[in-house]
Short mmCIF file of C-alpha atoms and ligand atoms in Angstrom, two decimals:
data_model
loop_
_atom_site.label_atom_id
_atom_site.label_comp_id
_atom_site.label_asym_id
_atom_site.label_seq_id
_atom_site.Cartn_x
_atom_site.Cartn_y
_atom_site.Cartn_z
CA MET A 1 78.48 76.20 86.42
CA LYS A 2 79.23 73.45 88.99
CA ASN A 3 82.40 75.17 90.16
CA ASN A 4 83.63 78.47 88.81
CA SER A 5 87.09 77.72 90.22
CA ALA A 6 87.54 75.41 87.24
CA MET A 7 88.37 78.60 85.33
CA PHE A 8 91.37 79.18 87.62
CA LYS A 9 92.96 75.94 86.36
CA LEU A 10 93.60 77.56 83.00
CA SER A 11 97.21 78.69 82.77
CA TYR A 12 98.32 82.04 81.40
CA GLY A 13 101.50 83.89 80.61
CA LEU A 14 102.00 87.55 81.44
CA PHE A 15 102.98 90.23 78.99
CA VAL A 16 103.52 93.94 78.59
CA LEU A 17 101.47 95.06 75.62
CA SER A 18 102.81 98.32 74.19
CA ALA A 19 101.68 100.76 71.53
CA LYS A 20 102.47 104.22 70.19
CA GLU A 21 100.15 106.87 68.80
CA GLY A 22 101.71 110.13 67.67
CA ASP A 23 104.22 111.11 70.34
CA LYS A 24 102.52 109.08 73.03
CA SER A 25 103.77 105.64 74.03
CA ASN A 26 102.03 103.43 76.52
CA GLY A 27 101.85 99.87 77.76
CA CYS A 28 99.70 97.65 79.94
CA ILE A 29 99.81 94.19 81.51
CA VAL A 30 97.85 91.42 79.78
CA ASN A 31 97.63 87.66 80.25
CA THR A 32 95.85 86.91 77.00
CA VAL A 33 98.45 86.59 74.25
CA GLN A 34 98.16 83.37 72.25
CA GLN A 35 99.70 82.13 69.05
CA VAL A 36 96.78 80.89 66.95
CA THR A 37 98.39 79.93 63.62
CA THR A 38 101.95 79.41 62.44
CA THR A 39 101.30 79.88 58.70
CA PRO A 40 100.77 82.76 58.70
CA ASN A 41 102.37 83.47 62.06
CA ARG A 42 99.50 85.05 63.94
CA ILE A 43 98.67 85.87 67.53
CA THR A 44 95.58 87.09 69.34
CA VAL A 45 95.36 89.35 72.35
CA ALA A 46 92.20 90.35 74.21
CA VAL A 47 92.43 93.83 75.74
CA ASN A 48 90.03 95.51 78.16
CA LYS A 49 88.47 98.57 76.53
CA ALA A 50 89.20 100.60 79.68
CA ASN A 51 92.93 100.38 78.93
CA PHE A 52 94.47 103.41 77.25
CA THR A 53 96.65 101.03 75.22
CA HIS A 54 93.45 99.48 73.81
CA ASP A 55 92.46 102.72 72.07
CA MET A 56 95.96 103.25 70.73
CA ILE A 57 95.91 99.81 69.10
CA VAL A 58 92.44 100.42 67.66
CA ASN A 59 93.69 103.70 66.15
CA THR A 60 97.09 102.52 64.87
CA GLY A 61 96.69 98.78 64.25
CA GLU A 62 100.12 98.06 65.71
CA PHE A 63 101.50 96.77 68.97
CA ASN A 64 104.40 94.97 70.61
CA VAL A 65 104.38 92.16 73.14
CA SER A 66 107.16 91.88 75.73
CA ILE A 67 107.04 88.31 76.99
CA LEU A 68 107.70 88.56 80.73
CA SER A 69 110.16 86.16 82.36
CA GLU A 70 110.54 84.85 85.90
CA GLU A 71 113.04 87.68 86.47
CA VAL A 72 110.31 90.30 86.22
CA THR A 73 109.79 92.32 89.40
CA PHE A 74 106.60 93.52 91.07
CA ASP A 75 107.59 97.06 90.06
CA THR A 76 106.89 96.19 86.44
CA PHE A 77 103.34 95.15 87.37
CA LYS A 78 102.86 98.30 89.44
CA HIS A 79 104.23 100.47 86.64
CA PHE A 80 102.25 98.99 83.76
CA GLY A 81 99.31 97.41 85.56
CA PHE A 82 98.26 99.56 88.46
CA GLN A 83 98.14 102.99 86.84
CA SER A 84 96.67 104.33 83.62
CA GLY A 85 98.40 106.00 80.71
CA ARG A 86 95.52 108.47 80.80
CA ASP A 87 96.86 109.80 84.13
CA VAL A 88 100.61 109.33 83.85
CA ASN A 89 103.25 109.06 81.16
CA LYS A 90 104.53 105.53 81.68
CA MET A 91 107.68 106.37 79.73
CA ASP A 92 108.74 108.81 82.48
CA GLY A 93 111.50 107.16 84.46
CA LEU A 94 111.20 103.94 82.49
CA GLU A 95 114.52 102.19 82.05
CA ASN A 96 115.57 99.03 80.25
CA TYR A 97 113.60 99.31 77.05
CA GLU A 98 114.38 99.58 73.35
CA ILE A 99 112.46 100.77 70.36
CA ALA A 100 111.59 98.17 67.71
CA GLU A 101 111.54 98.88 63.98
CA ASN A 102 107.85 99.79 64.18
CA GLY A 103 108.71 102.64 66.59
CA ILE A 104 107.07 100.94 69.57
CA PHE A 105 109.08 100.12 72.71
CA TYR A 106 109.63 96.73 74.28
CA LEU A 107 111.16 95.80 77.63
CA THR A 108 114.71 94.50 77.76
CA LYS A 109 114.69 93.55 81.45
CA GLY A 110 112.31 91.04 83.01
CA ALA A 111 111.34 89.94 79.51
CA ASN A 112 112.75 86.97 77.59
CA ALA A 113 111.50 87.91 74.12
CA TYR A 114 109.49 90.47 72.24
CA LEU A 115 107.17 90.36 69.26
CA THR A 116 105.99 93.14 66.96
CA ALA A 117 102.57 92.75 65.40
CA LYS A 118 100.11 94.27 62.94
CA VAL A 119 96.38 93.90 63.46
CA VAL A 120 94.51 92.08 60.69
CA GLN A 121 91.12 91.70 62.36
CA THR A 122 89.31 92.86 65.50
CA VAL A 123 86.39 91.23 67.28
CA ASP A 124 84.21 93.21 69.70
CA LEU A 125 83.83 91.11 72.85
CA GLY A 126 81.83 93.64 74.87
CA THR A 127 84.19 94.50 77.72
CA HIS A 128 87.23 93.63 75.59
CA THR A 129 88.42 93.75 72.02
CA LEU A 130 90.13 90.71 70.54
CA PHE A 131 92.92 91.66 68.16
CA LEU A 132 94.10 89.11 65.61
CA ALA A 133 97.53 90.15 64.37
CA ASP A 134 100.38 89.15 62.07
CA VAL A 135 103.70 88.77 63.87
CA THR A 136 106.02 91.02 61.87
CA ASP A 137 109.26 90.69 63.88
CA GLY A 138 110.64 89.54 67.19
CA ASP A 139 113.72 88.41 69.02
CA VAL A 140 114.81 86.37 72.02
CA LEU A 141 116.24 88.46 74.87
CA SER A 142 117.12 85.81 77.45
CA ASN A 143 116.71 82.14 78.24
CA VAL A 144 114.98 82.69 81.58
CA GLU A 145 111.62 80.86 81.72
CA SER A 146 108.49 82.75 80.78
CA VAL A 147 106.49 83.79 83.81
CA THR A 148 103.03 82.32 84.35
CA TYR A 149 100.10 83.84 86.20
CA ALA A 150 100.48 81.11 88.85
CA TYR A 151 104.19 81.92 89.29
CA TYR A 152 103.30 85.60 89.70
CA HIS A 153 100.87 84.81 92.50
CA LYS A 154 103.32 82.49 94.26
CA ASN A 155 106.61 84.32 93.85
CA ILE A 156 106.25 87.90 92.65
CA LYS A 157 103.15 89.41 94.24
CA PRO A 158 103.90 90.60 97.81
CA GLN A 159 102.83 87.80 100.14
CA PRO A 160 100.14 88.66 102.67
CA GLN A 161 101.57 89.12 106.15
CA GLU A 162 100.06 87.02 108.90
CA THR A 163 97.65 89.31 110.61
CA LYS A 164 95.14 89.14 113.37
CA LYS A 165 93.15 91.92 111.80
CA THR A 166 89.85 91.21 110.17
CA GLY A 167 89.43 92.51 106.71
CA TRP A 168 89.51 91.79 103.02
CA ARG A 169 92.52 90.99 100.86
CA CYS A 170 92.85 91.94 97.20
CA LYS A 171 93.56 88.69 95.35
CA ILE A 172 95.33 90.60 92.59
CA CYS A 173 97.90 92.69 94.49
CA GLY A 174 97.61 91.69 98.16
CA TYR A 175 96.29 95.02 99.47
CA ILE A 176 94.37 94.62 102.74
CA TYR A 177 91.19 96.52 103.52
CA GLU A 178 90.60 96.61 107.27
CA GLY A 179 87.01 96.25 108.33
CA GLU A 180 84.23 93.75 108.69
CA GLU A 181 82.26 94.78 105.62
CA LEU A 182 83.82 95.60 102.26
CA PRO A 183 81.78 98.27 100.47
CA GLU A 184 80.26 96.83 97.28
CA ASP A 185 81.69 99.62 95.15
CA PHE A 186 85.15 99.40 96.74
CA ILE A 187 88.05 99.82 94.31
CA CYS A 188 91.52 98.61 95.30
CA PRO A 189 93.70 101.74 95.73
CA ILE A 190 96.76 99.87 94.44
CA CYS A 191 95.57 97.88 91.43
CA LYS A 192 92.10 99.35 90.80
CA HIS A 193 90.32 95.99 90.81
CA GLY A 194 86.82 95.89 92.29
CA ALA A 195 85.27 94.30 95.36
CA SER A 196 84.71 90.98 93.54
CA ASP A 197 88.49 90.45 93.51
CA PHE A 198 88.71 90.62 97.32
CA GLU A 199 88.62 87.68 99.71
CA LYS A 200 87.76 87.69 103.41
CA ILE A 201 90.69 87.17 105.80
FE1 FE B 301 94.62 95.25 94.39
#
């Protein structure tokens, strides 16, 4: 590829993908929700297999999408993106949500709409599974603009402080590793992304 940065010119929204299996509810951050057909009204979402929510959707065939707005705070990304439902119950201390008719929660703050969906087909993509799903319900929650990945990086993610230190900055969450060499197997303590998502400062 002449320039891999061409991939960064693609634009994305940001969403909380939620599911429920038995008594357990969980959600994660995704940027991969797309409407693919209107008749029938269908969406796709690609989900990393490492996500706990992924397995819940495989097992139940149902999920909700909270469409995040520009009012969403970094706390929402920390809560749903930087920790796993395998380790914590993300419903603990969660405020500003409601339960849709399918029994799965959606966010009522920092989101401008929600969709409920039923999986009709899955495609194994190796690291991810692509779910094709019928939209079964949904509602508008506010008229605040939907947040984009670019807006997140510019306005929501904590901005790196000017520093004279040498080190490496996580491009995802802004965490700074101090040191000349970043270990190859380094994992960001905040967002759990690997060394390839760090840039030299
Ligand atoms: Fe990080």
